[in-house]
PDB file of C-alpha atoms in Angstrom:
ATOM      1  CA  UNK A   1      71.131 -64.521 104.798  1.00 50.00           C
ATOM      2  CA  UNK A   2      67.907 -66.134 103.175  1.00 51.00           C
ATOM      3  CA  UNK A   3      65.809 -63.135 103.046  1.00 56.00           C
ATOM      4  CA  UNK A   4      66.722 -62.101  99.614  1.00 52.00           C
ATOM      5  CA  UNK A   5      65.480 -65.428  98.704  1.00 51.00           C
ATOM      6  CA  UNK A   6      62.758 -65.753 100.308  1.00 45.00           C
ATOM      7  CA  UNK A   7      61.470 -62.192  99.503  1.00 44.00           C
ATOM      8  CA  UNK A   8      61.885 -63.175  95.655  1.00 44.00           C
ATOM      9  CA  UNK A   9      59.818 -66.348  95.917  1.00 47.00           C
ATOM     10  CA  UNK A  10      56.973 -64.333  98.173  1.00 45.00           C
ATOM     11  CA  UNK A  11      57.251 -62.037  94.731  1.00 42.00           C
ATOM     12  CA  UNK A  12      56.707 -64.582  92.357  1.00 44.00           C
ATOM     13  CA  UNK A  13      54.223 -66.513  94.512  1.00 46.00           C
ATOM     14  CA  UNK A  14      52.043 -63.394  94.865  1.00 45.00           C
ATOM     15  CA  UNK A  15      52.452 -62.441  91.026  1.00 42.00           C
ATOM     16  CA  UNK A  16      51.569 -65.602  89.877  1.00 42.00           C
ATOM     17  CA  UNK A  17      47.869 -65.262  90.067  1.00 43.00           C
ATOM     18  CA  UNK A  18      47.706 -62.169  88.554  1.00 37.00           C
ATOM     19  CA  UNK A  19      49.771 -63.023  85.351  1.00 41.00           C
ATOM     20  CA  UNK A  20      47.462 -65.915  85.261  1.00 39.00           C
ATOM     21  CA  UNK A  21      44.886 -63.812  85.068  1.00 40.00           C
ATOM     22  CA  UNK A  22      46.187 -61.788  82.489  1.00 42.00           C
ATOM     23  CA  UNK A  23      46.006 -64.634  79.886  1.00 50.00           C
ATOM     24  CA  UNK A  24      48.062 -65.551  77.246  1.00 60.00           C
ATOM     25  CA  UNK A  25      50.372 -63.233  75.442  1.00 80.00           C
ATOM     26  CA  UNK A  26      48.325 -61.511  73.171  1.00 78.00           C
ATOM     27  CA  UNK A  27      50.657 -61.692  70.341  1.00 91.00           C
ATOM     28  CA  UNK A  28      51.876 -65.000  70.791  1.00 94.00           C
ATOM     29  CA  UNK A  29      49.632 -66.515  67.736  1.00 93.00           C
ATOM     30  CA  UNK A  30      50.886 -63.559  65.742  1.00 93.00           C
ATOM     31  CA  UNK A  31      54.519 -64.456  66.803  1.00 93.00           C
ATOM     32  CA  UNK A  32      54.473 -67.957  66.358  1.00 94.00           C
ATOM     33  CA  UNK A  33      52.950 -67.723  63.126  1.00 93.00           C
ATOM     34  CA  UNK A  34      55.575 -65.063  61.513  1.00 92.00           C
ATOM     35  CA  UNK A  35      58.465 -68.205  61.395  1.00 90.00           C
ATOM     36  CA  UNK A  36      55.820 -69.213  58.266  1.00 92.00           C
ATOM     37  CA  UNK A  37      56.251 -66.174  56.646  1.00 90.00           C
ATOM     38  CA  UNK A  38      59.542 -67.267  54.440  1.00 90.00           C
ATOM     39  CA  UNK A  39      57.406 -69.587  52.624  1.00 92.00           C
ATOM     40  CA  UNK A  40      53.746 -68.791  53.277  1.00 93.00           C
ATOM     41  CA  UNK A  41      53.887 -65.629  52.649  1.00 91.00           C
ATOM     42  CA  UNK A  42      52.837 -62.381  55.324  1.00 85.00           C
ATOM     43  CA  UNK A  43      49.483 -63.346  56.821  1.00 92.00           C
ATOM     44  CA  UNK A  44      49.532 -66.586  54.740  1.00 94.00           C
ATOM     45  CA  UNK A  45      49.100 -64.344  51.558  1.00 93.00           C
ATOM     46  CA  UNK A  46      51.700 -66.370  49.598  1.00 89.00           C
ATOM     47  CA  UNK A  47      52.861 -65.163  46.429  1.00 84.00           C
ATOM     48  CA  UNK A  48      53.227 -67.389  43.487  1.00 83.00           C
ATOM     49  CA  UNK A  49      52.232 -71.261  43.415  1.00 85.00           C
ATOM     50  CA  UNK A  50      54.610 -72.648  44.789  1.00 87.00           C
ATOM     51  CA  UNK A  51      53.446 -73.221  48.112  1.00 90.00           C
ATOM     52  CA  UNK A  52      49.720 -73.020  49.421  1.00 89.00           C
ATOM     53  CA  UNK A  53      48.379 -70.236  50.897  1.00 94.00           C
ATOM     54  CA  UNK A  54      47.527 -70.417  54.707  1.00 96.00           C
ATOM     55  CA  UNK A  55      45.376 -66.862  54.655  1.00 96.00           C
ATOM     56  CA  UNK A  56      41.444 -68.130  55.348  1.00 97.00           C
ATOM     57  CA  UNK A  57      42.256 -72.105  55.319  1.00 97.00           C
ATOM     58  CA  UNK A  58      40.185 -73.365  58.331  1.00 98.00           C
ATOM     59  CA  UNK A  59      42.458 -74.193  61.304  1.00 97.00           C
ATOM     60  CA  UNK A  60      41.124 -78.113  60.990  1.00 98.00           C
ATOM     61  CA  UNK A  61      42.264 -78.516  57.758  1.00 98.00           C
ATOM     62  CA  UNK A  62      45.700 -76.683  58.649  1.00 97.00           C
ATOM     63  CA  UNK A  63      46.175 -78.846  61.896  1.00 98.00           C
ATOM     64  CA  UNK A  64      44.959 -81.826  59.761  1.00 97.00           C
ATOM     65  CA  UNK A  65      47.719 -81.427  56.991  1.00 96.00           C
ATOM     66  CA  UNK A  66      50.357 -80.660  59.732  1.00 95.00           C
ATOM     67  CA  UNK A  67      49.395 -83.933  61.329  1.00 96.00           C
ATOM     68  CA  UNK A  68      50.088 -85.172  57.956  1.00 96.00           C
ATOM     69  CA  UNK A  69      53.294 -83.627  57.098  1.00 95.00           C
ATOM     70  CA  UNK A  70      54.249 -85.234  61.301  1.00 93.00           C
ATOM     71  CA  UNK A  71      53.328 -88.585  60.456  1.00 94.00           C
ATOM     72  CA  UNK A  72      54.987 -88.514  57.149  1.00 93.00           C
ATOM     73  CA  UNK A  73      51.768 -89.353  55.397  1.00 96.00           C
ATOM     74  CA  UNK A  74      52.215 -85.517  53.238  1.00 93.00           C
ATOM     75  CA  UNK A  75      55.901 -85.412  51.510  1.00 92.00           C
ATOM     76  CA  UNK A  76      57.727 -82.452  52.236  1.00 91.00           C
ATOM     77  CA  UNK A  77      60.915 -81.026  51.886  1.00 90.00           C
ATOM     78  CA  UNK A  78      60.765 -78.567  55.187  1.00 92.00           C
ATOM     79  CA  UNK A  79      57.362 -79.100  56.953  1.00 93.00           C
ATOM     80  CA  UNK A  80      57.849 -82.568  58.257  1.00 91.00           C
ATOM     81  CA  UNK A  81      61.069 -81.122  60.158  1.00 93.00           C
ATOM     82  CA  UNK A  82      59.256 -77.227  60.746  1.00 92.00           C
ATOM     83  CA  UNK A  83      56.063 -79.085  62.636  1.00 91.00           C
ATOM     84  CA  UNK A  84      57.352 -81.214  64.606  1.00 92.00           C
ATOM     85  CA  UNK A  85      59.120 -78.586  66.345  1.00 93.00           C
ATOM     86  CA  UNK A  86      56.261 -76.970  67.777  1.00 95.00           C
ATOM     87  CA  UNK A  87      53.834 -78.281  70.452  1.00 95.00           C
ATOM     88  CA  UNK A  88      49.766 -78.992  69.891  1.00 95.00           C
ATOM     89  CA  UNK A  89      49.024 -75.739  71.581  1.00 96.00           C
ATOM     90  CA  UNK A  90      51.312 -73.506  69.705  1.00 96.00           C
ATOM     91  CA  UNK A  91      49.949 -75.305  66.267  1.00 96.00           C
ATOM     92  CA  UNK A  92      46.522 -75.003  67.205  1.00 96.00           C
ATOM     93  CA  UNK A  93      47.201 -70.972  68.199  1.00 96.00           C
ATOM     94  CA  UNK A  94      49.164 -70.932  64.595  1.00 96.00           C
ATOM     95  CA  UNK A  95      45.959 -72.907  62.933  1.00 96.00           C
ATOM     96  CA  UNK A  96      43.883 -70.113  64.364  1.00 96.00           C
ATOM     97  CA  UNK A  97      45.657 -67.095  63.636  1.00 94.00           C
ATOM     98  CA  UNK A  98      45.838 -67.903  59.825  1.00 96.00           C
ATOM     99  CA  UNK A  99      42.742 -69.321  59.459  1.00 97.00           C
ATOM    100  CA  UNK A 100      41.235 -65.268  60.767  1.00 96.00           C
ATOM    101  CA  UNK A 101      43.503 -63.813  58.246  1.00 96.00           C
ATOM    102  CA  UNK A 102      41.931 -62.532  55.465  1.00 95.00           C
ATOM    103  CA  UNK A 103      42.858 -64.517  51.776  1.00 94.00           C
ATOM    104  CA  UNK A 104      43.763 -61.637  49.013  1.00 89.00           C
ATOM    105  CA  UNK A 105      43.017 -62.184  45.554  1.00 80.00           C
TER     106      UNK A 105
END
């Protein structure tokens, strides 16, 4: 009666390693970054003035004026509310993706 059980977790137990192995989803920067798009622009290429572009920026100057817009010390009508929802890893992959994005003129 358990051995449908117990065959699924022998699964999983033996594919763990491997999708270890494989590393992180390869898009996963790509995908976290898009939610930035409706203000940032597409690949941080912003359009108008409005709002800074994110194309180029270094990621320790992004994660530095997230950390700002967390504590509160940056104003902000969205961002304060936008990064707090992620965690350090997934802003440090979002950091990274924009800051290897190429600014355009």
């Amino acid at each position: 009666m358990h051995e449908p059980r117990f065959l699924a977790a022998a699964v999983l137990a033996l594919a763990a390693p491997w999708a270890l192995a494989q590393g992180p989803d390869a898009n996963l920067a790509r995908n976290l970054a898009a939610t930035c798009a409706n203000c940032h622009g597409t690949n941080g290429n912003v359009r108008g003035k409005e709002v800074k572009p994110l194309a180029g920026v270094s990621a320790e100057k992004i994660l530095a004026q997230i950390a700002d817009y967390k504590s509160g010390a940056q104003p902000a009508t969205i961002m304060h509310q936008i990064s707090k929802g992620y965690s350090d890893d997934q802003l440090k992959l979002i950091a990274a993706w924009f800051a290897a994005q190429k600014p355009t003129p």
